[in-house]
Short mmCIF file of C-alpha atoms in Angstrom, two decimals:
data_model
loop_
_atom_site.label_atom_id
_atom_site.label_comp_id
_atom_site.label_asym_id
_atom_site.label_seq_id
_atom_site.Cartn_x
_atom_site.Cartn_y
_atom_site.Cartn_z
CA UNK T 1 2.98 -15.20 4.70
CA UNK T 2 5.97 -14.10 2.61
CA UNK T 3 4.14 -10.85 1.90
CA UNK T 4 3.62 -10.16 5.60
CA UNK T 5 7.28 -10.89 6.28
CA UNK T 6 8.28 -8.56 3.45
CA UNK T 7 6.23 -5.77 5.02
CA UNK T 8 7.70 -6.23 8.50
CA UNK T 9 11.25 -6.47 7.15
CA UNK T 10 10.90 -3.36 4.97
CA UNK T 11 9.49 -1.46 7.94
CA UNK T 12 12.47 -2.54 10.03
CA UNK T 13 14.83 -1.34 7.29
CA UNK T 14 13.45 2.19 7.66
CA UNK T 15 14.35 2.15 11.35
CA UNK T 16 17.87 1.07 10.43
CA UNK T 17 18.25 3.91 7.95
CA UNK T 18 18.37 1.59 4.93
CA UNK T 19 15.11 2.93 3.54
CA UNK T 20 14.12 6.59 3.51
CA UNK T 21 10.45 5.72 3.88
CA UNK T 22 8.19 2.67 3.62
CA UNK T 23 4.41 2.79 3.17
CA UNK T 24 3.52 -0.59 4.63
CA UNK T 25 0.72 -2.69 3.17
CA UNK T 26 0.49 -4.89 6.29
CA UNK T 27 -3.13 -5.98 6.55
CA UNK T 28 -3.64 -5.62 2.81
CA UNK T 29 -1.64 -8.65 1.71
CA UNK T 30 -4.70 -10.42 0.29
CA UNK T 31 -5.27 -7.55 -2.15
CA UNK T 32 -1.59 -7.21 -3.00
CA UNK T 33 -0.92 -10.86 -3.78
CA UNK T 34 -4.23 -11.46 -5.55
CA UNK T 35 -3.64 -8.46 -7.82
CA UNK T 36 -0.37 -9.97 -9.04
CA UNK T 37 -1.71 -13.51 -9.23
CA UNK T 38 -4.66 -12.83 -11.56
CA UNK T 39 -2.54 -11.29 -14.32
CA UNK T 40 -1.03 -13.20 -17.21
CA UNK T 41 2.57 -12.61 -18.21
CA UNK T 42 1.54 -10.21 -20.99
CA UNK T 43 -0.71 -8.05 -18.78
CA UNK T 44 0.39 -4.85 -17.03
CA UNK T 45 0.26 -3.86 -13.37
CA UNK T 46 0.02 -0.17 -12.45
CA UNK T 47 0.86 0.17 -8.73
CA UNK T 48 0.54 3.04 -6.29
CA UNK T 49 3.26 3.91 -3.79
CA UNK T 50 1.86 1.44 -1.21
CA UNK T 51 1.96 -1.50 -3.60
CA UNK T 52 5.59 -2.60 -3.50
CA UNK T 53 4.43 -6.01 -2.26
CA UNK T 54 2.25 -6.43 -5.35
CA UNK T 55 5.27 -5.47 -7.46
CA UNK T 56 7.38 -8.14 -5.74
CA UNK T 57 4.61 -10.71 -6.08
CA UNK T 58 4.58 -9.91 -9.81
CA UNK T 59 8.19 -11.09 -9.99
CA UNK T 60 10.27 -7.95 -9.48
CA UNK T 61 13.40 -8.34 -7.38
CA UNK T 62 12.59 -7.06 -3.83
CA UNK T 63 15.67 -4.80 -3.74
CA UNK T 64 14.73 -3.32 -7.12
CA UNK T 65 11.17 -2.78 -5.91
CA UNK T 66 12.45 -0.86 -2.87
CA UNK T 67 14.97 1.24 -4.80
CA UNK T 68 12.63 4.23 -5.15
CA UNK T 69 11.90 4.18 -1.41
CA UNK T 70 15.61 3.95 -0.74
CA UNK T 71 16.13 7.16 -2.70
CA UNK T 72 18.67 5.74 -5.15
CA UNK T 73 16.80 6.04 -8.43
CA UNK T 74 13.46 7.08 -9.86
CA UNK T 75 12.70 3.38 -10.32
CA UNK T 76 14.83 0.34 -9.71
CA UNK T 77 13.44 -2.08 -12.28
CA UNK T 78 12.72 -2.28 -16.00
CA UNK T 79 8.97 -1.68 -16.46
CA UNK T 80 8.94 -3.27 -19.92
CA UNK T 81 10.61 -6.47 -18.77
CA UNK T 82 8.24 -7.02 -15.86
CA UNK T 83 5.18 -5.28 -17.31
CA UNK T 84 4.94 -3.25 -14.12
CA UNK T 85 4.67 0.52 -14.31
CA UNK T 86 7.06 2.48 -12.09
CA UNK T 87 6.17 2.93 -8.45
CA UNK T 88 5.60 6.61 -7.74
CA UNK T 89 4.27 8.75 -4.92
CA UNK T 90 1.81 11.13 -6.67
CA UNK T 91 -1.74 9.98 -5.97
CA UNK T 92 -3.74 8.33 -8.78
CA UNK T 93 -1.50 9.50 -11.63
CA UNK T 94 -0.99 5.86 -12.63
CA UNK T 95 -4.69 5.43 -13.44
CA UNK T 96 -4.83 7.46 -16.69
CA UNK T 97 -1.58 5.77 -17.71
CA UNK T 98 -3.23 2.37 -17.25
CA UNK T 99 -6.19 3.43 -19.36
CA UNK T 100 -3.92 4.77 -22.08
CA UNK T 101 -1.94 1.54 -22.26
CA UNK T 102 -5.08 -0.57 -22.27
CA UNK T 103 -6.64 1.55 -25.02
CA UNK T 104 -3.47 1.33 -27.11
CA UNK T 105 -3.36 -2.44 -26.69
CA UNK T 106 -6.93 -2.75 -27.89
CA UNK T 107 -6.24 -0.56 -30.94
CA UNK T 108 -3.27 -2.79 -31.78
CA UNK T 109 -5.40 -5.92 -31.47
CA UNK T 110 -3.58 -7.21 -28.38
CA UNK T 111 -5.56 -8.92 -25.62
CA UNK T 112 -3.56 -7.16 -22.90
CA UNK T 113 -5.33 -6.12 -19.69
CA UNK T 114 -4.13 -3.36 -17.34
CA UNK T 115 -4.79 -3.67 -13.61
CA UNK T 116 -4.50 -0.35 -11.77
CA UNK T 117 -4.20 -0.16 -7.98
CA UNK T 118 -5.26 2.86 -5.94
CA UNK T 119 -6.19 3.66 -2.36
CA UNK T 120 -9.43 5.19 -1.14
CA UNK T 121 -7.68 8.56 -0.87
CA UNK T 122 -6.74 8.37 -4.54
CA UNK T 123 -10.42 8.28 -5.53
CA UNK T 124 -10.65 11.92 -4.41
CA UNK T 125 -8.16 12.95 -7.11
CA UNK T 126 -9.13 14.29 -10.53
CA UNK T 127 -6.96 11.63 -12.17
CA UNK T 128 -9.38 9.01 -10.83
CA UNK T 129 -12.35 10.71 -12.50
CA UNK T 130 -10.53 11.16 -15.78
CA UNK T 131 -9.33 7.56 -15.88
CA UNK T 132 -12.75 6.13 -15.05
CA UNK T 133 -14.51 8.32 -17.60
CA UNK T 134 -12.14 7.59 -20.48
CA UNK T 135 -11.99 3.87 -19.64
CA UNK T 136 -15.77 3.58 -19.84
CA UNK T 137 -16.14 5.68 -22.98
CA UNK T 138 -13.42 3.71 -24.77
CA UNK T 139 -14.45 0.37 -23.18
CA UNK T 140 -10.77 -0.05 -22.42
CA UNK T 141 -9.59 -3.41 -21.01
CA UNK T 142 -8.60 -2.06 -17.60
CA UNK T 143 -9.51 -3.10 -14.05
CA UNK T 144 -9.40 -0.59 -11.21
CA UNK T 145 -8.75 -2.06 -7.76
CA UNK T 146 -9.48 0.40 -4.95
CA UNK T 147 -7.96 -0.81 -1.70
CA UNK T 148 -10.20 0.93 0.79
CA UNK T 149 -8.02 0.76 3.89
CA UNK T 150 -10.01 3.31 5.85
CA UNK T 151 -7.76 6.35 5.74
CA UNK T 152 -6.08 8.75 3.35
CA UNK T 153 -3.18 9.39 5.73
CA UNK T 154 -5.27 10.74 8.63
CA UNK T 155 -8.51 11.48 6.74
CA UNK T 156 -11.21 8.79 7.18
CA UNK T 157 -13.33 7.71 4.25
CA UNK T 158 -16.40 9.39 5.78
CA UNK T 159 -14.73 12.77 5.17
CA UNK T 160 -13.78 11.91 1.59
CA UNK T 161 -16.98 10.57 0.08
CA UNK T 162 -20.70 10.44 0.89
CA UNK T 163 -21.28 7.55 -1.52
CA UNK T 164 -22.66 4.34 0.08
CA UNK T 165 -19.53 2.58 -1.17
CA UNK T 166 -16.74 3.53 -3.54
CA UNK T 167 -17.95 0.72 -5.80
CA UNK T 168 -21.15 2.73 -6.32
CA UNK T 169 -19.12 5.32 -8.21
CA UNK T 170 -18.86 2.88 -11.11
CA UNK T 171 -22.53 3.37 -11.95
CA UNK T 172 -22.07 7.04 -12.80
CA UNK T 173 -19.30 6.22 -15.25
CA UNK T 174 -21.12 3.38 -16.97
CA UNK T 175 -19.15 0.35 -15.80
CA UNK T 176 -19.74 -2.50 -13.34
CA UNK T 177 -18.79 -1.98 -9.73
CA UNK T 178 -17.90 -4.84 -7.39
CA UNK T 179 -17.57 -4.75 -3.61
CA UNK T 180 -15.44 -7.46 -1.99
CA UNK T 181 -13.97 -8.35 1.40
CA UNK T 182 -10.39 -7.21 0.91
CA UNK T 183 -9.10 -9.49 3.67
CA UNK T 184 -10.49 -12.63 2.02
CA UNK T 185 -7.73 -13.64 -0.40
CA UNK T 186 -9.87 -16.16 -2.29
CA UNK T 187 -12.73 -13.69 -2.69
CA UNK T 188 -10.43 -10.92 -3.94
CA UNK T 189 -8.81 -13.32 -6.39
CA UNK T 190 -12.19 -14.51 -7.69
CA UNK T 191 -13.60 -11.02 -8.22
CA UNK T 192 -10.42 -9.70 -9.85
CA UNK T 193 -10.11 -12.77 -12.09
CA UNK T 194 -13.68 -12.27 -13.31
CA UNK T 195 -13.01 -8.58 -14.01
CA UNK T 196 -9.77 -9.36 -15.88
CA UNK T 197 -11.50 -12.03 -17.97
CA UNK T 198 -14.32 -9.63 -18.75
CA UNK T 199 -11.89 -6.94 -19.86
CA UNK T 200 -9.88 -9.37 -21.98
CA UNK T 201 -13.05 -10.56 -23.66
CA UNK T 202 -14.04 -7.04 -24.74
CA UNK T 203 -16.44 -6.31 -21.89
CA UNK T 204 -14.70 -3.10 -20.86
CA UNK T 205 -13.53 -1.81 -17.48
CA UNK T 206 -14.59 -2.78 -13.95
CA UNK T 207 -14.21 -0.92 -10.66
CA UNK T 208 -13.51 -3.23 -7.72
CA UNK T 209 -13.57 -1.92 -4.16
CA UNK T 210 -11.80 -4.16 -1.65
CA UNK T 211 -12.59 -3.22 1.94
CA UNK T 212 -9.48 -3.81 4.04
CA UNK T 213 -7.43 -2.00 6.67
CA UNK T 214 -4.00 -0.44 6.99
CA UNK T 215 -2.65 -2.03 10.18
CA UNK T 216 0.54 0.03 10.30
CA UNK T 217 0.88 3.80 10.17
CA UNK T 218 0.68 5.63 6.83
CA UNK T 219 4.49 5.54 6.69
CA UNK T 220 7.27 5.37 9.24
CA UNK T 221 6.98 9.19 9.46
CA UNK T 222 3.34 9.03 10.58
CA UNK T 223 1.88 8.85 14.11
CA UNK T 224 -1.37 6.97 13.56
CA UNK T 225 -2.35 7.21 17.24
CA UNK T 226 -3.29 10.84 16.63
CA UNK T 227 -6.28 9.95 14.45
CA UNK T 228 -7.43 6.40 15.24
CA UNK T 229 -8.06 4.35 18.36
CA UNK T 230 -6.10 1.28 19.41
CA UNK T 231 -9.35 -0.69 19.77
CA UNK T 232 -10.11 -0.13 16.09
CA UNK T 233 -6.70 -1.43 15.05
CA UNK T 234 -7.03 -4.42 17.39
CA UNK T 235 -10.37 -5.37 15.88
CA UNK T 236 -8.86 -5.44 12.40
CA UNK T 237 -5.83 -7.36 13.62
CA UNK T 238 -8.27 -10.05 14.72
CA UNK T 239 -9.52 -10.16 11.12
CA UNK T 240 -6.05 -10.69 9.64
CA UNK T 241 -5.94 -11.80 5.97
CA UNK T 242 -3.01 -14.17 6.57
CA UNK T 243 -4.77 -15.87 9.49
CA UNK T 244 -8.04 -16.05 7.56
CA UNK T 245 -6.39 -17.79 4.61
CA UNK T 246 -4.47 -20.18 6.84
CA UNK T 247 -7.65 -21.10 8.68
CA UNK T 248 -9.53 -21.68 5.43
CA UNK T 249 -6.76 -23.87 4.01
CA UNK T 250 -6.45 -25.89 7.19
CA UNK T 251 -10.23 -26.33 7.32
CA UNK T 252 -10.17 -27.85 3.82
CA UNK T 253 -7.21 -30.08 4.57
CA UNK T 254 -4.95 -28.16 2.19
CA UNK T 255 -2.45 -27.00 4.81
CA UNK T 256 -0.84 -28.80 7.74
CA UNK T 257 1.78 -27.86 10.33
CA UNK T 258 4.69 -29.10 8.23
CA UNK T 259 3.66 -27.09 5.18
CA UNK T 260 2.99 -23.98 7.27
CA UNK T 261 6.43 -24.32 8.84
CA UNK T 262 8.03 -24.68 5.40
CA UNK T 263 6.37 -21.50 4.16
CA UNK T 264 7.42 -19.69 7.33
CA UNK T 265 11.03 -20.78 6.76
CA UNK T 266 10.86 -19.55 3.17
CA UNK T 267 9.58 -16.19 4.42
CA UNK T 268 12.44 -15.92 6.92
CA UNK T 269 14.99 -16.86 4.26
CA UNK T 270 13.57 -14.18 1.96
CA UNK T 271 13.78 -11.59 4.75
CA UNK T 272 17.36 -12.57 5.56
CA UNK T 273 18.43 -12.21 1.94
CA UNK T 274 16.68 -8.86 1.72
CA UNK T 275 18.44 -7.61 4.87
CA UNK T 276 21.81 -8.76 3.62
CA UNK T 277 21.43 -7.13 0.22
CA UNK T 278 19.97 -3.90 1.58
CA UNK T 279 22.92 -3.58 3.96
CA UNK T 280 25.24 -3.29 0.97
CA UNK T 281 25.94 0.33 0.10
CA UNK T 282 24.84 0.96 -3.49
CA UNK T 283 27.36 2.16 -6.05
CA UNK T 284 25.77 5.15 -7.76
CA UNK T 285 26.92 7.06 -10.82
CA UNK T 286 25.44 10.59 -11.07
CA UNK T 287 25.72 10.36 -14.86
CA UNK T 288 22.98 7.73 -14.82
CA UNK T 289 20.56 10.63 -14.37
CA UNK T 290 20.71 11.15 -18.12
CA UNK T 291 20.44 7.53 -19.20
CA UNK T 292 16.70 6.86 -18.95
CA UNK T 293 15.08 10.15 -19.97
CA UNK T 294 14.71 10.00 -23.75
CA UNK T 295 15.45 7.25 -26.27
CA UNK T 296 17.71 9.78 -28.01
CA UNK T 297 19.25 12.38 -25.75
CA UNK T 298 18.35 15.99 -26.50
CA UNK T 299 20.84 18.80 -26.94
CA UNK T 300 19.72 20.29 -23.65
CA UNK T 301 20.42 17.03 -21.82
CA UNK T 302 23.78 16.76 -23.57
CA UNK T 303 24.65 20.22 -22.29
CA UNK T 304 23.56 19.33 -18.76
CA UNK T 305 25.53 16.07 -18.90
CA UNK T 306 28.68 17.89 -19.99
CA UNK T 307 28.25 20.39 -17.17
CA UNK T 308 27.84 17.67 -14.55
CA UNK T 309 30.76 15.72 -16.00
CA UNK T 310 32.96 18.81 -15.70
CA UNK T 311 31.96 19.27 -12.07
CA UNK T 312 32.66 15.63 -11.22
CA UNK T 313 36.02 15.74 -12.95
CA UNK T 314 36.93 18.92 -11.08
CA UNK T 315 36.06 17.28 -7.76
CA UNK T 316 38.04 14.17 -8.68
CA UNK T 317 41.04 16.27 -9.73
CA UNK T 318 40.94 18.26 -6.52
CA UNK T 319 40.89 15.02 -4.56
CA UNK T 320 43.87 13.72 -6.52
CA UNK T 321 41.87 10.98 -8.27
CA UNK T 322 42.33 10.19 -11.96
CA UNK T 323 39.89 11.88 -14.32
CA UNK T 324 36.89 9.80 -15.33
CA UNK T 325 35.92 9.03 -18.89
CA UNK T 326 34.02 11.57 -20.95
CA UNK T 327 30.25 11.58 -20.35
CA UNK T 328 29.52 10.45 -23.89
#
């Protein structure tokens, strides 16, 4: 429920001009939350651009998770602290990175597992093939979660792949493939937990395909009515992952009206805090561009930093402001 509220609030922030863009994962919350929940503190999450909810569920501050989409920085959080790779917009490039980290962990004797998220469109990229192939050859402790939400922007899965399922692709690479209902939170959690345990135990990689649906448009800049029918969206809205989980919990006596109301209040409180903090104008220092590039800055970066510092000082002097400190 908090994940759904996060999605609706972030979407609203784009309309208010507080976010440049937001790729909503509304309808995919079961995949997003389960992906974060199955990992131990020492494991790594490798998200795609649509996975900011998974990043938040992993423990990253919501404002920091949205910083990239706000356009303030390349990434707003410390990947090492949270064990979450940076959110980025290129398709599937995070997959080889996940394999590399998992392989390195195994060589070091660590029992770290990498969980890499990707959409169905990302499986059409060469990075997907390379990551799958190397992961299987090296028996790397990595789990690939493909969130098959039906479309790669406007391209349906039927025009991307002729395979019976995307999970079938695992066979050709020499790893297990699992197909799961991506709107069933408990099922997604169970399948991912088994794959993570298998990887941690030395069993190698697993490809998991979760069949779900992207309720909202690709981003706020997309007109989804041009390539899909309202009836299709309505049918998937009726199979909502939040409603399914609530119904299952109520049916087992694990959730009542009071508890549901408490969670709803928590979600509203979270959204209110996010609105308030996102309405604060960020204080940005252009010199920060040079701070997170190399552990030791190169001569070329030093030269660029001095040039930018000179330009900033010249602007400040022209405006009658005191000169700022030297870039170094």
